[in-house]
PDB file of C-alpha atoms and ligand atoms in Angstrom:
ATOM      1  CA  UNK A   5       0.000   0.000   0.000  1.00 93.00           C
ATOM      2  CA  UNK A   6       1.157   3.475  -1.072  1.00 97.00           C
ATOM      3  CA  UNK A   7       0.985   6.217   1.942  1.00 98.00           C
ATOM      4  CA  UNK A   8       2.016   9.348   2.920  1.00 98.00           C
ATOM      5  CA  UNK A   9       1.835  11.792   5.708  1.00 98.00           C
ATOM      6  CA  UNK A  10       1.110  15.533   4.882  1.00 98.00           C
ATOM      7  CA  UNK A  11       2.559  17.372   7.664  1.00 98.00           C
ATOM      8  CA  UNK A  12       1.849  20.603   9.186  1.00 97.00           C
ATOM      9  CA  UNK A  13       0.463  23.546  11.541  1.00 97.00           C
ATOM     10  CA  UNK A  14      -3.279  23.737   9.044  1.00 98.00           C
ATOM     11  CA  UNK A  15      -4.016  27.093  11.840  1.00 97.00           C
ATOM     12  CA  UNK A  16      -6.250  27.003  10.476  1.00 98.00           C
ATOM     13  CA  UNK A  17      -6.709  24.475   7.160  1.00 98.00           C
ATOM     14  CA  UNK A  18      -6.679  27.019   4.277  1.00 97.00           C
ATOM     15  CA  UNK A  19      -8.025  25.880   0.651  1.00 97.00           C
ATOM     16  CA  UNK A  20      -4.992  25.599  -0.233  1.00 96.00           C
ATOM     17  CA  UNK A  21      -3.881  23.041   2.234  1.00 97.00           C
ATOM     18  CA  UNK A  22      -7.406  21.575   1.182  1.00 97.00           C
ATOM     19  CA  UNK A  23      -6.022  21.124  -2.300  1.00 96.00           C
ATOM     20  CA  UNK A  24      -2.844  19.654  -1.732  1.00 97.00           C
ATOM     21  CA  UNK A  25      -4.963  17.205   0.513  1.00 98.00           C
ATOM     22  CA  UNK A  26      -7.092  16.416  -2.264  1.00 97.00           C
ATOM     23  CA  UNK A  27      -4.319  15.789  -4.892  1.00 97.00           C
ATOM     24  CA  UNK A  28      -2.244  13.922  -2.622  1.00 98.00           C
ATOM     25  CA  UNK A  29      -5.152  11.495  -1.551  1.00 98.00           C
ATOM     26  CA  UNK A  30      -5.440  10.554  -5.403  1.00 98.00           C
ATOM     27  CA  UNK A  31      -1.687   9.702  -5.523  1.00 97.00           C
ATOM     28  CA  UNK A  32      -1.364   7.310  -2.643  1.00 98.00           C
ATOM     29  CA  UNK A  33      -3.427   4.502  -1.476  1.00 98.00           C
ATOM     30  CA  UNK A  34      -3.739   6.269   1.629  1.00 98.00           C
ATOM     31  CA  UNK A  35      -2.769   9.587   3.139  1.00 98.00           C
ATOM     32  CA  UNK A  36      -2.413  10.606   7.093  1.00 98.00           C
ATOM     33  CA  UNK A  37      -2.715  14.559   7.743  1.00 98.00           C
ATOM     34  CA  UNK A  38      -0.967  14.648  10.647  1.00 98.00           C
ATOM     35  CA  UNK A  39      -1.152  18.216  13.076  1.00 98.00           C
ATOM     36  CA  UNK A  40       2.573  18.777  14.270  1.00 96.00           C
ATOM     37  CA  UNK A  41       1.818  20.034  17.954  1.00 92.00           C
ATOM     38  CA  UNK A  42       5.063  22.674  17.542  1.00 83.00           C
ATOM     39  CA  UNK A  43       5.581  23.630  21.179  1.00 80.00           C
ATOM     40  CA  UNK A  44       7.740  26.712  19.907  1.00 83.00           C
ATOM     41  CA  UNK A  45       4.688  28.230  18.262  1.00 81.00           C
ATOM     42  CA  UNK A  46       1.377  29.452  20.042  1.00 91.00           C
ATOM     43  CA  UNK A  47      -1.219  28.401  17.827  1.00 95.00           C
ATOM     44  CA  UNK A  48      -4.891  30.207  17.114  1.00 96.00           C
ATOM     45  CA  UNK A  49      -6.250  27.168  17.634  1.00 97.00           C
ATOM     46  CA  UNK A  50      -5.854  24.283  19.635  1.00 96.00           C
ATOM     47  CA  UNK A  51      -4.829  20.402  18.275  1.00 97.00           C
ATOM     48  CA  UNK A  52      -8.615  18.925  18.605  1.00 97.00           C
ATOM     49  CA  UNK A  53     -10.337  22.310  16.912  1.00 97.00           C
ATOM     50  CA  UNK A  54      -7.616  21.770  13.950  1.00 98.00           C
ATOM     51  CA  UNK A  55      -8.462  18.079  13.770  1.00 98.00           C
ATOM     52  CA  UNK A  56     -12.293  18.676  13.894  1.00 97.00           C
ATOM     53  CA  UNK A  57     -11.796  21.131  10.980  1.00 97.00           C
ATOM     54  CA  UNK A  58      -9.338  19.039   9.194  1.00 98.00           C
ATOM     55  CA  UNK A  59     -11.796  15.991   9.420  1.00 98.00           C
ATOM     56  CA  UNK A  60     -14.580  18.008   8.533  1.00 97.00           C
ATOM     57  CA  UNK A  61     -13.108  19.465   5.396  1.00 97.00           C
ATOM     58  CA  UNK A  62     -11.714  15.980   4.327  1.00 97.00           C
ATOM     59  CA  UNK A  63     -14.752  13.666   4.936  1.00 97.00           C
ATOM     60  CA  UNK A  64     -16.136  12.686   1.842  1.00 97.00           C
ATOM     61  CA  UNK A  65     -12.252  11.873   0.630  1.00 98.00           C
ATOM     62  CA  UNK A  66     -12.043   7.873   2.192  1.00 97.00           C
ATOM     63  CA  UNK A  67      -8.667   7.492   2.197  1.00 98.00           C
ATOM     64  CA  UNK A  68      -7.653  10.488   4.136  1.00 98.00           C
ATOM     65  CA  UNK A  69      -7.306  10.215   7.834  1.00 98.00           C
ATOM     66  CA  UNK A  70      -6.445  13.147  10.149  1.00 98.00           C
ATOM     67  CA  UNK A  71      -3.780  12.718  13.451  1.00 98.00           C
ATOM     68  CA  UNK A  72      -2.001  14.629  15.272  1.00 98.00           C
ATOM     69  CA  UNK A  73       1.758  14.385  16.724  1.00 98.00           C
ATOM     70  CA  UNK A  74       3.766  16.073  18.983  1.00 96.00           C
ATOM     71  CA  UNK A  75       7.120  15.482  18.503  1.00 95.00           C
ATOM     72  CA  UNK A  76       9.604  15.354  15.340  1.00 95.00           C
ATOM     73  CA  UNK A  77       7.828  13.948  12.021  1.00 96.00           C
ATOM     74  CA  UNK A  78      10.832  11.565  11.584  1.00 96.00           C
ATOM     75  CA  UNK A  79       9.516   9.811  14.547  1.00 97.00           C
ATOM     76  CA  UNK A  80       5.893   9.856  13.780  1.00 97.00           C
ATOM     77  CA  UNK A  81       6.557   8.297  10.244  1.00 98.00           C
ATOM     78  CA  UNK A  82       8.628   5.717  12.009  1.00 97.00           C
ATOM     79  CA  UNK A  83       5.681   4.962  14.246  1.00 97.00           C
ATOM     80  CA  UNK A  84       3.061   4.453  11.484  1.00 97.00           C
ATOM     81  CA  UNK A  85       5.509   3.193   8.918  1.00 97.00           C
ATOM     82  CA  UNK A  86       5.394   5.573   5.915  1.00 98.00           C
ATOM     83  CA  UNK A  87       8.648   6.720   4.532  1.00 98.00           C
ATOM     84  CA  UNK A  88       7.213   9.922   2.384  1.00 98.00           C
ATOM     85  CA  UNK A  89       6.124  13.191   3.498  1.00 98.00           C
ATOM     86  CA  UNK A  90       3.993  15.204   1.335  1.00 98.00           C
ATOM     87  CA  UNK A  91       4.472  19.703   1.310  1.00 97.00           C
ATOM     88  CA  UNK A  92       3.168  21.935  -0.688  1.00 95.00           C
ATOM     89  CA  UNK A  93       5.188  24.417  -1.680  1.00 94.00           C
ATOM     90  CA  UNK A  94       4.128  28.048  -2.979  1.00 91.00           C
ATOM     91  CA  UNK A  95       6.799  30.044  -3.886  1.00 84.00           C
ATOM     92  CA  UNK A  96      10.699  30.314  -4.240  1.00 83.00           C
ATOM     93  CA  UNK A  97      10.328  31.562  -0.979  1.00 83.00           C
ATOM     94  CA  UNK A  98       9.022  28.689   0.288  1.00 88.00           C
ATOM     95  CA  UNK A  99      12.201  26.558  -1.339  1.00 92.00           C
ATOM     96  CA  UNK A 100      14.686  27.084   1.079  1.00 93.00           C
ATOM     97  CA  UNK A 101      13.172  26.364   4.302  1.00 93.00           C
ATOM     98  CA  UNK A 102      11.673  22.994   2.752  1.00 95.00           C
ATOM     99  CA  UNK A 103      14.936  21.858   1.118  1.00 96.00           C
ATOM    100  CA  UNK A 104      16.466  22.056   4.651  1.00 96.00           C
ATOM    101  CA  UNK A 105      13.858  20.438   6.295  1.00 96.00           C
ATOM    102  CA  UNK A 106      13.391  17.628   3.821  1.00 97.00           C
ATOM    103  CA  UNK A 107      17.071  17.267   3.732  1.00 97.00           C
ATOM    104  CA  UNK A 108      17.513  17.023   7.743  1.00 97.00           C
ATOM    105  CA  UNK A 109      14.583  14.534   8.087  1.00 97.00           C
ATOM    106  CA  UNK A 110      16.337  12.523   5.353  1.00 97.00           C
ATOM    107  CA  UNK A 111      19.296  12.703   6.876  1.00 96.00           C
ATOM    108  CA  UNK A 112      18.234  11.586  10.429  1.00 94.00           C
ATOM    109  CA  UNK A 113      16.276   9.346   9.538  1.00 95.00           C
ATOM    110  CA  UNK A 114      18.798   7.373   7.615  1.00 96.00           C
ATOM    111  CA  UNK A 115      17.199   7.921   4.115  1.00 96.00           C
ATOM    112  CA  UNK A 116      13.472   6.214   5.494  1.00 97.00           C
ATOM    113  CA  UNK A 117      11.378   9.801   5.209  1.00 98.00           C
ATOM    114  CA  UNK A 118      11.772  10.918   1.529  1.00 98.00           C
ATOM    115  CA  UNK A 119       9.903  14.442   1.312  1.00 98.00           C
ATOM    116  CA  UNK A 120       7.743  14.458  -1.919  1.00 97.00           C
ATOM    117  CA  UNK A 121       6.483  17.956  -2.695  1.00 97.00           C
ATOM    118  CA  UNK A 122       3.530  19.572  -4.968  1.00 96.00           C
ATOM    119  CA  UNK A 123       3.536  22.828  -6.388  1.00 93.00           C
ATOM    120  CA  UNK A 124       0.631  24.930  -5.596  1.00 90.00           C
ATOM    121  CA  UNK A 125      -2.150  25.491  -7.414  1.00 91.00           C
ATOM    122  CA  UNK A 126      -2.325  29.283  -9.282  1.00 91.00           C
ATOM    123  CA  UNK A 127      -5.084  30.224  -7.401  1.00 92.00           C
ATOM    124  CA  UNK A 128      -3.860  29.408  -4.048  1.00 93.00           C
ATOM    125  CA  UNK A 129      -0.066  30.301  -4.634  1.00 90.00           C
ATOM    126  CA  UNK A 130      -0.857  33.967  -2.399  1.00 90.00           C
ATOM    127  CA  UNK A 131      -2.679  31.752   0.272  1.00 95.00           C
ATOM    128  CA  UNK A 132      -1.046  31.033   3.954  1.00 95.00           C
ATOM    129  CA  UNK A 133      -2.614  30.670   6.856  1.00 96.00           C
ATOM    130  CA  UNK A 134      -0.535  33.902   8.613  1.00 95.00           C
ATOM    131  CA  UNK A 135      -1.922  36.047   6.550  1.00 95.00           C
ATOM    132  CA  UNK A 136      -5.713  34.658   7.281  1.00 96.00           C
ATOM    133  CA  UNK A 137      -4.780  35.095  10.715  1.00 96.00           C
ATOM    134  CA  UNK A 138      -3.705  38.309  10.349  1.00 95.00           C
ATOM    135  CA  UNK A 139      -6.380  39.979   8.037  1.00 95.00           C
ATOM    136  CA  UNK A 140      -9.235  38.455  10.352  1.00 95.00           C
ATOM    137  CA  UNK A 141      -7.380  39.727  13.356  1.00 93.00           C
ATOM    138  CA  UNK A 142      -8.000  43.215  11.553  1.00 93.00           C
ATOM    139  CA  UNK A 143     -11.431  42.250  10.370  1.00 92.00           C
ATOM    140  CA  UNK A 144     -10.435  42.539   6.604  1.00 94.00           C
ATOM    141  CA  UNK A 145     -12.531  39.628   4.684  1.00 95.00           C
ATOM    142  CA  UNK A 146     -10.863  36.389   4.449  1.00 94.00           C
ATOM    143  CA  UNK A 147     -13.880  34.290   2.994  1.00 95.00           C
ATOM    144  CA  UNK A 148     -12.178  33.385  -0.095  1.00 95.00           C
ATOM    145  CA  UNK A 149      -9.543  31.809   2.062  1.00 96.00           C
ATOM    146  CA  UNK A 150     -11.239  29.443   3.815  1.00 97.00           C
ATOM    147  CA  UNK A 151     -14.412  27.148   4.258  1.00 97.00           C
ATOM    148  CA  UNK A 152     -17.269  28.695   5.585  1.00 96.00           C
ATOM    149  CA  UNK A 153     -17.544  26.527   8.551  1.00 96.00           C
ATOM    150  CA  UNK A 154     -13.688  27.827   9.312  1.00 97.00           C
ATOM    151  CA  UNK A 155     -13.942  31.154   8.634  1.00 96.00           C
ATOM    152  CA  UNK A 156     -16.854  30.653  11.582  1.00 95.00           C
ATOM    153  CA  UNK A 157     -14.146  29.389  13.921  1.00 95.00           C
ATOM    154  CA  UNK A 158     -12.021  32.176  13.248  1.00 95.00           C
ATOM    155  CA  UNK A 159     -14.378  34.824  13.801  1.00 94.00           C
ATOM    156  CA  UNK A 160     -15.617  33.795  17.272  1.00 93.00           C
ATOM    157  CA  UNK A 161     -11.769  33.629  18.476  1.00 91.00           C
ATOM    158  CA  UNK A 162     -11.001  36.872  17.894  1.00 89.00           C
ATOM    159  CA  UNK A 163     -14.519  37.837  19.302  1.00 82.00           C
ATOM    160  CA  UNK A 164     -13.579  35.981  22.532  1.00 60.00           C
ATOM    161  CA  UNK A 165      -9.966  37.253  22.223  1.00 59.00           C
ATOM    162  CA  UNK A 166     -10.875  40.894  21.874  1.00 52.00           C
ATOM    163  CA  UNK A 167     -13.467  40.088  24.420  1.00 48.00           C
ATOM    164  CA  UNK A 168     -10.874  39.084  27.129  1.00 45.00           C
TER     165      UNK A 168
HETATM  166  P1  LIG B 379       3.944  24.867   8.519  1.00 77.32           P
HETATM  167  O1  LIG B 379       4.092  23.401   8.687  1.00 77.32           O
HETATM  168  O2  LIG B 379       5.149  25.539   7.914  1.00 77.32           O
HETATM  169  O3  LIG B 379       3.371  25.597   9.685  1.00 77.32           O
HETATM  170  P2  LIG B 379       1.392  25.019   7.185  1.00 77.32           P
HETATM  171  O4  LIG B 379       0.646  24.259   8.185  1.00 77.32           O
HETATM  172  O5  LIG B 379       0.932  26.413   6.937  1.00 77.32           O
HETATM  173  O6  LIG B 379       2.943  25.043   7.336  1.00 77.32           O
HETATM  174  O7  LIG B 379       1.351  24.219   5.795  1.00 77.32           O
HETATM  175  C1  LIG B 379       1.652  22.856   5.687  1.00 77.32           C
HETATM  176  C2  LIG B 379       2.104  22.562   4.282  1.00 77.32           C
HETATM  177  O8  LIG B 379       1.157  23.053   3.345  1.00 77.32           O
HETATM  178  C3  LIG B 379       3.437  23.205   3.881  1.00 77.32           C
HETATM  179  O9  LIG B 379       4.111  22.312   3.025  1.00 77.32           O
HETATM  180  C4  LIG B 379       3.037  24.425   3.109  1.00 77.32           C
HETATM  181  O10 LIG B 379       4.024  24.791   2.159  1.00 77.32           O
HETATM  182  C5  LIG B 379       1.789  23.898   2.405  1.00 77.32           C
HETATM  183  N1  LIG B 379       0.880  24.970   2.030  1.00 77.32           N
HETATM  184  C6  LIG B 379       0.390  25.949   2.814  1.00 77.32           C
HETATM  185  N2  LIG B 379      -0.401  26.788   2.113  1.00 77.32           N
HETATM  186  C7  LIG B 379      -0.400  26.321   0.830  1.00 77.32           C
HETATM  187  C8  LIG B 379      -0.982  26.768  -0.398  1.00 77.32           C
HETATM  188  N3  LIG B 379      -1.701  27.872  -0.453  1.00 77.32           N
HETATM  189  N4  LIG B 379      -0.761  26.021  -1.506  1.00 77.32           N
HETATM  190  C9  LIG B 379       0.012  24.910  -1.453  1.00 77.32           C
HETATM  191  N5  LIG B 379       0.611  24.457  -0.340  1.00 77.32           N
HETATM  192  C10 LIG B 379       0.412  25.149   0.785  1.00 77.32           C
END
């Protein structure tokens, strides 16, 4: 069976990260989305609101399954036994930082995680989720970033967190 993991912080799941999803899932048998709890970074939203939203954006694909990890992805992979990683990658920009990632978690891993990567889709290439962070923390309109049901979430945090 053919599997991958796509890896990353989805705070919150953009359509972009929903199109890499859905490309991915029709290149391998099976792919995890796994949430990499990043202690370093404080997140918008917490691990089970990202994995309700992930599931909830992915459930009519079958062979995606969402999970989340906190730790290094080297290890996870080893735990589950998949040797690729899927990123998406959007720009040049983008390049650097992935190259040295994919090449460290090759390295480490003694050549068992191979980083596969897909380039973005035109209409997604501006799209991160930083910047749908930021323009809803400013109230600008980010609908065109994000599901509905997301753009929800995001607007009743920053209700609650101006609230506070
Ligand atoms: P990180 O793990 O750096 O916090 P994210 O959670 O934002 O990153 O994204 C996870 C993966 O999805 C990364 O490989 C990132 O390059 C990719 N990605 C994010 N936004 C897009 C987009 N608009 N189009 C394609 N890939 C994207």
């Amino acid at each position: 069976m053919k599997t991958a993991i796509y890896p990353g912080s989805f705070d919150p799941v953009t359509y972009g990260h929903i199109d890499v999803i859905r490309r991915g899932s029709e290149m391998f048998d099976q792919l995890t989305v796994c949430i990499l709890d990043n202690k370093a970074k404080t997140p918008l939203f917490s691990v089970e609101e990202r994995v309700r939203m992930l599931r909830k954006v992915t459930e009519d694909i079958t062979n995606v399954r969402i999970d989340s990890y906190s730790g290094l992805l080297m290890d996870y992979a080893k735990e589950i036994g998949c040797h690729i990683a899927l990123r998406g990658l959007r720009a040049v920009t983008d390049f650097e930082y992935e190259l040295q990632i994919a090449q460290t978690n090759r390295l480490l891993s003694h050549g068992d995680l191979d980083t596969l990567f897909i380039t973005t889709s035109n209409e997604y290439s501006y799209l991160s989720s930083s910047v749908v962070r930021e323009v809803a923390a400013f109230g600008g309109d980010f609908s065109p970033c994000v599901p509905p049901f997301v753009e929800e979430m995001i607007k009743e945090k920053y209700k609650y967190s101006s609230a506070i």
